[in-house]
Coordinates of C-alpha atoms in Angstrom, one line a residue:
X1 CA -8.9 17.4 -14.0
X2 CA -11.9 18.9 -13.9
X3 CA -15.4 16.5 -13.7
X4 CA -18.4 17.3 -15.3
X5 CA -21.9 16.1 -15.2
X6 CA -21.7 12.5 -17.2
X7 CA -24.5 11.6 -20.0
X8 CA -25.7 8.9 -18.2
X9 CA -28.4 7.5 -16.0
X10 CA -27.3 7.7 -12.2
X11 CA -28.4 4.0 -11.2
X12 CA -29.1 4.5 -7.4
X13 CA -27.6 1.7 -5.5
X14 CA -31.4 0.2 -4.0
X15 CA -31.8 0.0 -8.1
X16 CA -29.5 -2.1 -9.0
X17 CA -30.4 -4.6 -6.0
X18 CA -27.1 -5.5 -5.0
X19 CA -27.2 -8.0 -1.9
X20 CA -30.3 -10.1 -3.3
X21 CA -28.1 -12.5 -5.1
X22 CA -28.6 -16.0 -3.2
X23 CA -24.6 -17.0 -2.4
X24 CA -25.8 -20.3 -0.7
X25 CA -24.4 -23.9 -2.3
X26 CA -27.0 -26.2 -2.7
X27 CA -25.0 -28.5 -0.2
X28 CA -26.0 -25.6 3.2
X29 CA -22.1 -26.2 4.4
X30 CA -20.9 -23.3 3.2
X31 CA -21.9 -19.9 1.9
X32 CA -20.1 -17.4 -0.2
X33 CA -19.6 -14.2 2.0
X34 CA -20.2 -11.3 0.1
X35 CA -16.9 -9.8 -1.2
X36 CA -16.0 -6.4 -0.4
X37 CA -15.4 -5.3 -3.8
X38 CA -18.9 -6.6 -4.6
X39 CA -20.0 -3.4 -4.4
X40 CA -21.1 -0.4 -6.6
X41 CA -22.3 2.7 -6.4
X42 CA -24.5 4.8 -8.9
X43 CA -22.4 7.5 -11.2
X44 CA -23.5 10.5 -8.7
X45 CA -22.2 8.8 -5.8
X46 CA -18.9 8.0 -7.8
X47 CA -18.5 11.7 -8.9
X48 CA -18.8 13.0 -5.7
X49 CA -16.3 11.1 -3.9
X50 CA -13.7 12.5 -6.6
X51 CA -13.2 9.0 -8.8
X52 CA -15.5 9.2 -11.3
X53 CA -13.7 9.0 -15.2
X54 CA -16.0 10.5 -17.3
X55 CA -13.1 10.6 -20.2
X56 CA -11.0 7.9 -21.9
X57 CA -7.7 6.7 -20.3
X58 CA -4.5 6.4 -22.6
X59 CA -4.6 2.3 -22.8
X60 CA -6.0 0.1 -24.3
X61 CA -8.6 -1.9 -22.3
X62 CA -8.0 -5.4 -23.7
X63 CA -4.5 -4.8 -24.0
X64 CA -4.2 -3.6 -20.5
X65 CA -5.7 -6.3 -18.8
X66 CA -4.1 -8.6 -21.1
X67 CA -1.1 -7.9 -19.0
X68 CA -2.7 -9.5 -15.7
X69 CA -3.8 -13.5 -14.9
X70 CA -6.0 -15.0 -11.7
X71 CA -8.9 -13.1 -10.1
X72 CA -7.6 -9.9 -10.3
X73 CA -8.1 -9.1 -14.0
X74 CA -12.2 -10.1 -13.1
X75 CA -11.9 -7.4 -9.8
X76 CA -9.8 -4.5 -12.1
X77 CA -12.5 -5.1 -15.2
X78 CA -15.4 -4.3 -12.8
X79 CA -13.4 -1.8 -11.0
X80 CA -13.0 0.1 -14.7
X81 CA -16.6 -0.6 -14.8
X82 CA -17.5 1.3 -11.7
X83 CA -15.7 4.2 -12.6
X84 CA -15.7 4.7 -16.2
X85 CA -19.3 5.3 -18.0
X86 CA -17.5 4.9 -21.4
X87 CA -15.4 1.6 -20.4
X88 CA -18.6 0.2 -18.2
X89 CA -19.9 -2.0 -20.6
X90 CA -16.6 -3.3 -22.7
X91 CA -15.4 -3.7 -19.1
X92 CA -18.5 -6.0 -18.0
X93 CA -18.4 -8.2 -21.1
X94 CA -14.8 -9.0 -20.9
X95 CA -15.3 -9.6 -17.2
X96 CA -18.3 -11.9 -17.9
X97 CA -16.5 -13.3 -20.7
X98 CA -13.6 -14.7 -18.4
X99 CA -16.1 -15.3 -15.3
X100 CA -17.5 -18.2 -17.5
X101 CA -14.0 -19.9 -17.4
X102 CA -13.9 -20.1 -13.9
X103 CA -15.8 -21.5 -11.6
X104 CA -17.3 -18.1 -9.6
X105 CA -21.0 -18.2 -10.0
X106 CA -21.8 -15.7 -7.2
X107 CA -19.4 -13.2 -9.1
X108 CA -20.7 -13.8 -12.4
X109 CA -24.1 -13.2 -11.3
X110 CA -23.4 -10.1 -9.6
X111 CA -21.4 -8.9 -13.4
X112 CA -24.3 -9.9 -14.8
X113 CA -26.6 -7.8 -12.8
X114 CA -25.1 -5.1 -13.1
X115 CA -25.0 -5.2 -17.0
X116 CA -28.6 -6.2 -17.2
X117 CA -29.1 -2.8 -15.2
X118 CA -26.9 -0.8 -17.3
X119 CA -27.8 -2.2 -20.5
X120 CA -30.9 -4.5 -20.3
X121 CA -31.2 -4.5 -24.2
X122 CA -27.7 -6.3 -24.6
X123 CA -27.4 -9.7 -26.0
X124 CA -24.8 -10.4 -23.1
X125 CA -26.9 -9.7 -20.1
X126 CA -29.4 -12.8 -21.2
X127 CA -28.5 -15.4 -17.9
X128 CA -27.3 -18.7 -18.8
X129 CA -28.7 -21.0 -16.5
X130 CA -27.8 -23.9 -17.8
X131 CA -23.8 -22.6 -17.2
X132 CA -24.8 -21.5 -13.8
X133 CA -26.8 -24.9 -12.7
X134 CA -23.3 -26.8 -14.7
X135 CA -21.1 -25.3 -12.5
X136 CA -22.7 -25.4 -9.4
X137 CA -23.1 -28.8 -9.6
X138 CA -19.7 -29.4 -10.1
X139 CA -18.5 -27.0 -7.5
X140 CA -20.6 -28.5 -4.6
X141 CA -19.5 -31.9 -5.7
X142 CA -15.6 -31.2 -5.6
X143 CA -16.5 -29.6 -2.3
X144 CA -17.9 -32.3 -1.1
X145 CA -15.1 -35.0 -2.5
X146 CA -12.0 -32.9 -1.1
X147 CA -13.6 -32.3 2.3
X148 CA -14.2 -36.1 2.4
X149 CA -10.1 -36.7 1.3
X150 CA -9.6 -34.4 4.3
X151 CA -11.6 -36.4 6.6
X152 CA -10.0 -39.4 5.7
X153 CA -6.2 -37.9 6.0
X154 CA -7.1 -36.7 9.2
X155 CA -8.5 -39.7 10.6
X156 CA -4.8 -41.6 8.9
X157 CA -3.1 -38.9 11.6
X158 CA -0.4 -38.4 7.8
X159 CA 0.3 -34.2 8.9
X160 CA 1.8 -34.1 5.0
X161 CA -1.6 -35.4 3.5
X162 CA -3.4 -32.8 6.1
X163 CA -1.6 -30.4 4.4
X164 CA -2.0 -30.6 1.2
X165 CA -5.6 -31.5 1.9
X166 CA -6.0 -28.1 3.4
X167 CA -4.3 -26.8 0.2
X168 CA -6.9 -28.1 -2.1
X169 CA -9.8 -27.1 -0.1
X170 CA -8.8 -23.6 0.0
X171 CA -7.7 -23.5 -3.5
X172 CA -11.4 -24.5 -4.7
X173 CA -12.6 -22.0 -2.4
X174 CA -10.7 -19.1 -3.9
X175 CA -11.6 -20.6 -7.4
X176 CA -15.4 -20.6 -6.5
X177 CA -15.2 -17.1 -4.9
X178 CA -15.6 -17.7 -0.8
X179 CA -12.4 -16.0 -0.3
X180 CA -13.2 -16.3 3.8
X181 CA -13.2 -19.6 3.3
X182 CA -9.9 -20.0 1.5
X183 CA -8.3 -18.4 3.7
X184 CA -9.2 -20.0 6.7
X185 CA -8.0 -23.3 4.7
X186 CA -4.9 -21.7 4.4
X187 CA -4.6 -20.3 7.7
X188 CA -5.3 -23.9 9.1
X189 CA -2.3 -25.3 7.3
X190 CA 0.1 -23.6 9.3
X191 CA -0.5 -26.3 12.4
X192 CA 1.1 -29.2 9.5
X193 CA 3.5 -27.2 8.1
X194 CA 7.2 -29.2 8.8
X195 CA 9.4 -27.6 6.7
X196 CA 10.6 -23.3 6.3
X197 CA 8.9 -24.5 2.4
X198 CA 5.7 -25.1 3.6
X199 CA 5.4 -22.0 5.6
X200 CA 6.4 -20.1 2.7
X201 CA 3.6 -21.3 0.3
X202 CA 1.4 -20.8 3.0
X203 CA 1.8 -17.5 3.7
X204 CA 2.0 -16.4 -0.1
X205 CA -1.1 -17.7 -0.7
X206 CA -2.8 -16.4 2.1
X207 CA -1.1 -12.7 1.2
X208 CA -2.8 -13.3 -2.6
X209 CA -6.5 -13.6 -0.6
X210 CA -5.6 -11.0 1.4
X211 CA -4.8 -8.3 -0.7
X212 CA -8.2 -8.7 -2.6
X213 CA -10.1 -9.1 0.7
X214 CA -8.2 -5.2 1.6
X215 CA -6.8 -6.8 4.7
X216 CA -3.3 -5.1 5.1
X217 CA -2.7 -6.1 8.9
X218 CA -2.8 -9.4 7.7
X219 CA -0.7 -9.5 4.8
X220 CA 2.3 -7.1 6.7
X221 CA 1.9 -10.0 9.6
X222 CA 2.8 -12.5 6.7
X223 CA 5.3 -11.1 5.2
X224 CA 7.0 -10.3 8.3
X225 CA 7.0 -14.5 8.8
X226 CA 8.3 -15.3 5.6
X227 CA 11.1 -13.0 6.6
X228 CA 12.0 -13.9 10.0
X229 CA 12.2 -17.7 8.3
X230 CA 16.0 -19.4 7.1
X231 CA 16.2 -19.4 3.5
X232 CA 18.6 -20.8 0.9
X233 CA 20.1 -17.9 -1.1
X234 CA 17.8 -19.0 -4.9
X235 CA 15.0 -19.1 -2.5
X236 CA 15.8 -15.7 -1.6
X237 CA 16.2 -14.5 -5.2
X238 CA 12.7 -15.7 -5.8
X239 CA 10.9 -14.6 -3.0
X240 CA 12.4 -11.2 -3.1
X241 CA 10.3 -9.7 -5.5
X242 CA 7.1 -10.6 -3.9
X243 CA 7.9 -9.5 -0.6
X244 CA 9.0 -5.8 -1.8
X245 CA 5.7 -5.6 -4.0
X246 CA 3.6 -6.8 -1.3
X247 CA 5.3 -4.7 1.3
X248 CA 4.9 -1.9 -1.0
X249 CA 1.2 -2.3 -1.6
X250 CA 0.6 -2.7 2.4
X251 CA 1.9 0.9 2.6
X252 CA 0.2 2.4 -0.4
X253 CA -3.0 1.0 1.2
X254 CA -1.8 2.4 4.5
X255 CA -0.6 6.0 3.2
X256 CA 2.7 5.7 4.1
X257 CA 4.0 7.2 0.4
X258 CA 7.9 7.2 1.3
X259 CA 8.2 3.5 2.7
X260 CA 6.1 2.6 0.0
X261 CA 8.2 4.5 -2.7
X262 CA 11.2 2.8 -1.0
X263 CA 9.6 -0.9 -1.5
X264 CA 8.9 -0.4 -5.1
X265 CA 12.0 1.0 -5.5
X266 CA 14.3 -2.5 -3.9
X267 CA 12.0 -4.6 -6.1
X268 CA 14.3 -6.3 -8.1
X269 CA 14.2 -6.5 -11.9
X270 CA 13.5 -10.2 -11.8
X271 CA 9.5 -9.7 -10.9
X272 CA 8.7 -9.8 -14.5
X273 CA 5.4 -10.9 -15.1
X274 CA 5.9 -14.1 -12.4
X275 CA 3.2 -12.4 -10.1
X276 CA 0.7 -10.8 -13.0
X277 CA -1.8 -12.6 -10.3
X278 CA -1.3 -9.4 -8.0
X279 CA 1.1 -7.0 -9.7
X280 CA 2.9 -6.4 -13.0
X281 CA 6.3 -4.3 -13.7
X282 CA 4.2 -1.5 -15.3
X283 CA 2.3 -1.3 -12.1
X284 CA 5.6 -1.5 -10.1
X285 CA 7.2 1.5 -12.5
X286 CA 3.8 3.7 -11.8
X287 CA 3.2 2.8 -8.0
X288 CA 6.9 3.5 -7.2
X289 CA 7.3 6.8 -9.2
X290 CA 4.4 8.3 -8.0
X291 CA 5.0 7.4 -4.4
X292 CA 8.8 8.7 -4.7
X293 CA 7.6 12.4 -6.5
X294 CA 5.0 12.9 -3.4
X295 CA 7.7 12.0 -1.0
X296 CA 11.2 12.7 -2.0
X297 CA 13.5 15.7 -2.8
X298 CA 15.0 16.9 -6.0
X299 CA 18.3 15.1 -5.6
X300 CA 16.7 12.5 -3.9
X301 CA 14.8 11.6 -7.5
X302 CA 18.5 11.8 -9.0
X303 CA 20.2 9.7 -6.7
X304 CA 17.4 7.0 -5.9
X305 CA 15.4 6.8 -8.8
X306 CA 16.8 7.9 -12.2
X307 CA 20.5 6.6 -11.4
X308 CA 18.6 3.3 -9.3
X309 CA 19.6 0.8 -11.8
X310 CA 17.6 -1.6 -10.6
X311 CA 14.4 0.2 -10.9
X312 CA 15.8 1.8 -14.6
X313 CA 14.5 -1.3 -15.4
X314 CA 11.2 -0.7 -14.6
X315 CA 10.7 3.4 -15.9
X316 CA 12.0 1.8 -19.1
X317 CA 8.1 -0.1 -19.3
X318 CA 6.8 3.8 -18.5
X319 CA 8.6 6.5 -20.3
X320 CA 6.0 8.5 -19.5
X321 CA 6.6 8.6 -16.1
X322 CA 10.3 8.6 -16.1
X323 CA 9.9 11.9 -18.3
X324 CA 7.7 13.1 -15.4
X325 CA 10.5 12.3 -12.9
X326 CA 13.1 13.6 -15.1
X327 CA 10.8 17.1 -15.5
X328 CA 10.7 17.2 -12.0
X329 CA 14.1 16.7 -10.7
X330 CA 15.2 19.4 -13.6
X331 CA 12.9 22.2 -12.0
X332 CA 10.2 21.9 -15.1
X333 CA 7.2 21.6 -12.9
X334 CA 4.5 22.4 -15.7
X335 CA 5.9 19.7 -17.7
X336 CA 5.9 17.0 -14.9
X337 CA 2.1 18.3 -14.0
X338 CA 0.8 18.3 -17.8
X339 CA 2.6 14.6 -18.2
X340 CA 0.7 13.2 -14.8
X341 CA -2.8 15.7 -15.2
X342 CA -3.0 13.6 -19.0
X343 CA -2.2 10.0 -17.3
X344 CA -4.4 11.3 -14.1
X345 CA -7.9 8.7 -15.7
X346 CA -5.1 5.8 -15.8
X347 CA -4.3 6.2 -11.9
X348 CA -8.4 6.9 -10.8
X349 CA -8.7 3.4 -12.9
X350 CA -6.4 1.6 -11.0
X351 CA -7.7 -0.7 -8.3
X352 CA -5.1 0.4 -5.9
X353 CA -3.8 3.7 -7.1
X354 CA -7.3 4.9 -7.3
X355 CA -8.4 6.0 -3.4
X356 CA -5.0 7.8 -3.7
X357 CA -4.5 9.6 -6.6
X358 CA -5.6 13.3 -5.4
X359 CA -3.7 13.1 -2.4
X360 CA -0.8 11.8 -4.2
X361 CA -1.2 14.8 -6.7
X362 CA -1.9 17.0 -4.1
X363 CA 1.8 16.4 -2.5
X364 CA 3.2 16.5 -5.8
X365 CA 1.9 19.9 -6.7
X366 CA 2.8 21.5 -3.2
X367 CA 6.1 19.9 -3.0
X368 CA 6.8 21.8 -6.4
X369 CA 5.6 24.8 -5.0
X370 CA 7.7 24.6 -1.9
X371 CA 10.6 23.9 -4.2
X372 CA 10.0 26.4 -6.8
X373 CA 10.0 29.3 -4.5
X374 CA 12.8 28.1 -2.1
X375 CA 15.8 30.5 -4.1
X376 CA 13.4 33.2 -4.1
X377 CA 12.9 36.0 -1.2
X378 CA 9.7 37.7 -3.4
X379 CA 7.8 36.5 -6.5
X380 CA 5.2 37.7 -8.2
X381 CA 2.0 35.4 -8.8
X382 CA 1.6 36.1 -12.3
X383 CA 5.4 34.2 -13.0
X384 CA 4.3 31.2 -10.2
X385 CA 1.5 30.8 -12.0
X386 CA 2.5 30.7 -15.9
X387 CA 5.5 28.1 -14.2
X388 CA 2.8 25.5 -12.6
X389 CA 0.1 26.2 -15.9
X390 CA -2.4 28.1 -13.8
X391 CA -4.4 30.9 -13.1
X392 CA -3.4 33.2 -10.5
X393 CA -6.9 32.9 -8.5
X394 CA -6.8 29.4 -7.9
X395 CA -2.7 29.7 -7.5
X396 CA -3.8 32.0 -4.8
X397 CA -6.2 29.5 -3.0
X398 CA -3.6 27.1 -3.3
X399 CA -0.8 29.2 -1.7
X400 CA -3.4 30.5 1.2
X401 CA -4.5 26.9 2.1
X402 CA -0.6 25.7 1.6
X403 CA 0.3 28.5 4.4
X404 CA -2.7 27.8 6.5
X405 CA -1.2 23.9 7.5
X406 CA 2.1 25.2 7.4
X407 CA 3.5 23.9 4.8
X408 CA 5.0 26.9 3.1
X409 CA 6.3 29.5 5.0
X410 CA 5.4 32.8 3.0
X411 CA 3.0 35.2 3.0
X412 CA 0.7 36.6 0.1
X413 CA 0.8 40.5 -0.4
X414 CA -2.5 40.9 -2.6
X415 CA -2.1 44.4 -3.0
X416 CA 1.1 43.5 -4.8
X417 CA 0.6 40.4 -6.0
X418 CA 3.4 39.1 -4.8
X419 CA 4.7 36.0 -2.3
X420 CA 7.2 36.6 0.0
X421 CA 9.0 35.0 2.1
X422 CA 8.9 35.3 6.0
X423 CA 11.8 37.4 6.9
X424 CA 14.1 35.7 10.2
X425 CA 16.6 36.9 12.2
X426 CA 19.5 34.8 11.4
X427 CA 21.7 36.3 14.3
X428 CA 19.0 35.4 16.9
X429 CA 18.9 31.9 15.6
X430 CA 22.4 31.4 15.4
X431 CA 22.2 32.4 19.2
X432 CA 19.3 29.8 19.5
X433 CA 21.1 27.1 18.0
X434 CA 24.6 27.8 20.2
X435 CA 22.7 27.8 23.1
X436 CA 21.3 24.2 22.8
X437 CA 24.5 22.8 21.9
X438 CA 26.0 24.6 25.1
X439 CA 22.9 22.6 27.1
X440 CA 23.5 19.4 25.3
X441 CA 27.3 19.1 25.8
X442 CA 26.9 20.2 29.9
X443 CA 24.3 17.4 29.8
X444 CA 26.7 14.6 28.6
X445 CA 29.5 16.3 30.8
X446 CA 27.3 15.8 33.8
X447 CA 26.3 12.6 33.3
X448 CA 29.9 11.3 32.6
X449 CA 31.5 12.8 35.7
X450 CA 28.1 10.7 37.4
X451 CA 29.3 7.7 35.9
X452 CA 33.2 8.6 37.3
X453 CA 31.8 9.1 40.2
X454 CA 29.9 5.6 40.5
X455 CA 32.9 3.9 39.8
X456 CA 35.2 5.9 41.6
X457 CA 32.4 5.1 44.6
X458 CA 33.0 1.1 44.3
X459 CA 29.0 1.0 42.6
X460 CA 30.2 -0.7 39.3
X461 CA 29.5 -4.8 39.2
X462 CA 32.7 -6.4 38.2
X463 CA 33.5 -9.9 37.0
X464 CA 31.6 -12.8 35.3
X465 CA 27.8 -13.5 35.2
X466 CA 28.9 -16.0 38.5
X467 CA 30.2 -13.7 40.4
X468 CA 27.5 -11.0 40.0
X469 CA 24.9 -13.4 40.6
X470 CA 27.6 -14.2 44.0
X471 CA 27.3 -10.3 44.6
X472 CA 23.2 -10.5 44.0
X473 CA 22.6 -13.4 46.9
X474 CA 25.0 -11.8 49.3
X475 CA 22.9 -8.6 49.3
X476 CA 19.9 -10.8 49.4
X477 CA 21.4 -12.4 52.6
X478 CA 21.7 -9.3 54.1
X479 CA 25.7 -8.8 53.8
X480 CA 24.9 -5.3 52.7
X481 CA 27.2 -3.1 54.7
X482 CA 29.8 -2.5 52.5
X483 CA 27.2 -1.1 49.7
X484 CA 25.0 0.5 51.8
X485 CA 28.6 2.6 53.0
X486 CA 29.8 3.0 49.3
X487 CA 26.3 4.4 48.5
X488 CA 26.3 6.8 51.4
X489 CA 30.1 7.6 49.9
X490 CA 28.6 8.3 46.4
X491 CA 25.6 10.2 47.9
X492 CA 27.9 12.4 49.6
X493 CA 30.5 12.8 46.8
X494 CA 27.6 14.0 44.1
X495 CA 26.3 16.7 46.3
X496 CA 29.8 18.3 46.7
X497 CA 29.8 18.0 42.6
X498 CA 26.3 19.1 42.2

């Protein structure tokens, strides 16, 4: 997709004063930290970096977020916002629309400034103070009445009542917008935690403020304690889900594309819409698809993702990208590149597909490539090109840059126009391969007649864990003759082998 110069105002980030917003409750005990998705950067910036939308995407925006519940519909409606001139100001007004249900005041503000920047004309960039001096009120006086209940439970020594007092602390936290500070509340539950239960809701919620906070250590070190813990088996039906999307996100965020296409791929059917908090199916259907064209082979896409019928489920929500998969795995690579090039605003919109999209379409388009010419000795440019709906320059660049990291093993005759493949001597590596088999087996060969050897010399420990710990004291003791003589024995007998 090609990016051109949007009709609209680049807002320099010093303009929009981002940072100035005072995130201090009246009471001084706790400030809001500033969130790292409170961020934004003018259009230019954007458009450099490769993310900018300058046209529509296929869905619907109220529909689409429709689809999602908690805090993350707020952070994707500003994360449209921040990428999409056209959607920026729909995308601000439904965000400050559902800010004023909640309890965030440092995050409506921050919508709010950044509409009264884009669009200081509109009705809905007018601050409501009265809402904002309401709800502050209220959210330093819950603050102040939990954090008293906790004082008292603590002081009663009741670990059950310290718990749950933790609990609620951190879950007004997260619903005020101090994320730090819910999840320190959370993280402090753990030391009152009795039961495998209590670990588990722990570490879910903590995962939830993690994932919008872009800490992916974290959340993997979660996960990986909810597993190692003893489950009943419908406690394992229901945590199931979760733990493959979260997984699966952890290595999306990390780049790992094949472990993450593998997660997406186990998630069970049952996710549903039970975590729209985090993730949806649709999500799960794009995530996994994409991930598992970058990463796997032809058959592969046969065998573990069209005939998966668990994750048929899923591609059922997206038909668009199950024809994509479909295009692929039957060779139509011009198809499966027109079907993902017209979703390609979708996946830059996305607030976790989005720092990955050219990278994932990048391995998508040299994997076809690489596949494409692999029953071919010589081609010619012109036929490459017309197959992945290009020109033959910028196939060319392409094919150069592909050859350059090794990743296709060709070369370009430009005089010809043609791409060839690298001709090998098959007897010499034939010869190659023989030889390192010979090596390997009079490796092992060697290192079994050792072990005869050893035994044959009296060096093996025999009998129970009593005995050998018998055998260990006497050579402690200094009755070592006898093994100091069967070593000399051994010595002797491998240097007649060797």
């Amino acid at each position: 997709m090609r990016l051109v110069q949007p009709r609209y105002r680049a807002i320099p980030y010093k303009q929009i004063g981002l940072g100035t917003t005072d995130r201090s409750r009246s009471s001084g005990k706790h400030r809001f930290r500033e969130d790292s998705r409170d961020r934004i950067k003018s259009w230019q910036e954007t458009r450099y970096e490769g993310t900018l939308v300058v046209g529509l995407p296929k869905f619907d925006l109220d529909t689409y977020i429709s689809g999602y519940a908690g805090r993350t519909r707020i952070d994707r409606l500003i994360h449209i916002s921040t990428h999409s001139p056209p959607l920026a100001i729909e995308g601000l007004k439904l965000a400050i629309k559902l800010l004023k249900q909640t309890q965030d005041v440092p995050r409506f503000k921050f919508a709010l400034d950044i509409l009264r920047k884009l669009s200081p004309e509109d009705a809905d960039a007018a601050q409501d103070d009265a809402w904002i001096e309401k709800t502050s009120r209220k959210v330093v006086g819950d603050t102040e009445r939990i954090e008293a209940d906790l004082k008292s439970y603590k002081h009663n020594l009741i670990k059950e009542s310290i718990r749950i007092g933790h609990e609620d602390l951190g879950n007004h936290l997260y619903a005020s917008g101090d994320l730090v500070g819910a999840f320190k509340c959370y993280s402090r539950m753990r030391d009152f935690c009795t039961t495998p239960k209590h670990i588990v809701d722990m570490s879910i919620q903590a995962i939830k403020v993690c994932i919008e906070q872009g800490h992916y250590l974290t959340v993997q070190s979660h996960v990986l304690k909810i597993r190692n813990l003893a489950r009943a088996p419908d406690e394992e039906e229901l945590l199931r889900p979760k733990l493959c999307v979260v997984t699966g996100l952890t290595q999306l965020a990390n780049g790992d594309f094949r472990a993450a296409a593998r997660s997406f791929l186990d998630c069970p059917p049952t996710l549903l819409n039970t975590y729209n908090e985090v993730i949806t199916a649709n999500d799960v259907a794009t995530y996994g698809g994409l991930c598992a064209l970058a990463s796997m082979e032809r058959t592969q896409l046969k065998t573990e993702v069209l005939d998966n019928v668990e994750f048929r489920n899923f591609l059922e929500l997206e038909p668009r990208m199950r024809k994509a998969i479909s295009f692929f795995h039957t060779a139509k690579y011009s198809n499966c590149l027109s079907i993902l090039e017209d979703s390609k605003n979708d996946f830059l919109l996305d607030i976790h597909l989005h720092k990955h999209t050219n990278r994932l379409f990048e391995l998508i388009r040299s994997k076809g490539i690489v596949q494409y010419f692999i029953p071919f000795s010589c081609v010619t440019l012109g036929s490459m090109a017309q197959a992945f709906a290009t020109d033959e320059r910028t196939l060319e660049k392409e094919l150069v840059m592909m050859i350059g990291k090794g990743a296709l093993d060709a070369r370009i005759d430009t005089k010809n126009r043609l791409l060839t493949a690298k001709e090998t001597n098959l007897r010499a590596a034939v010869h190659r391969e023989t030889l390192a088999v010979a090596q390997n087996y009079e490796r092992l060969a060697r290192m079994k007649l050792m072990r005869m050897n050893m035994i044959r010399s009296g060096l093996e420990v025999r009998g129970s864990k009593a005995s050998t710990g018998q055998v260990n004291m006497g050579i402690a003791h200094g009755q070592n003759s006898s093994w100091t003589g069967n070593s000399q024995k051994a010595e002797r007998n491998w240097r007649e082998f060797m």
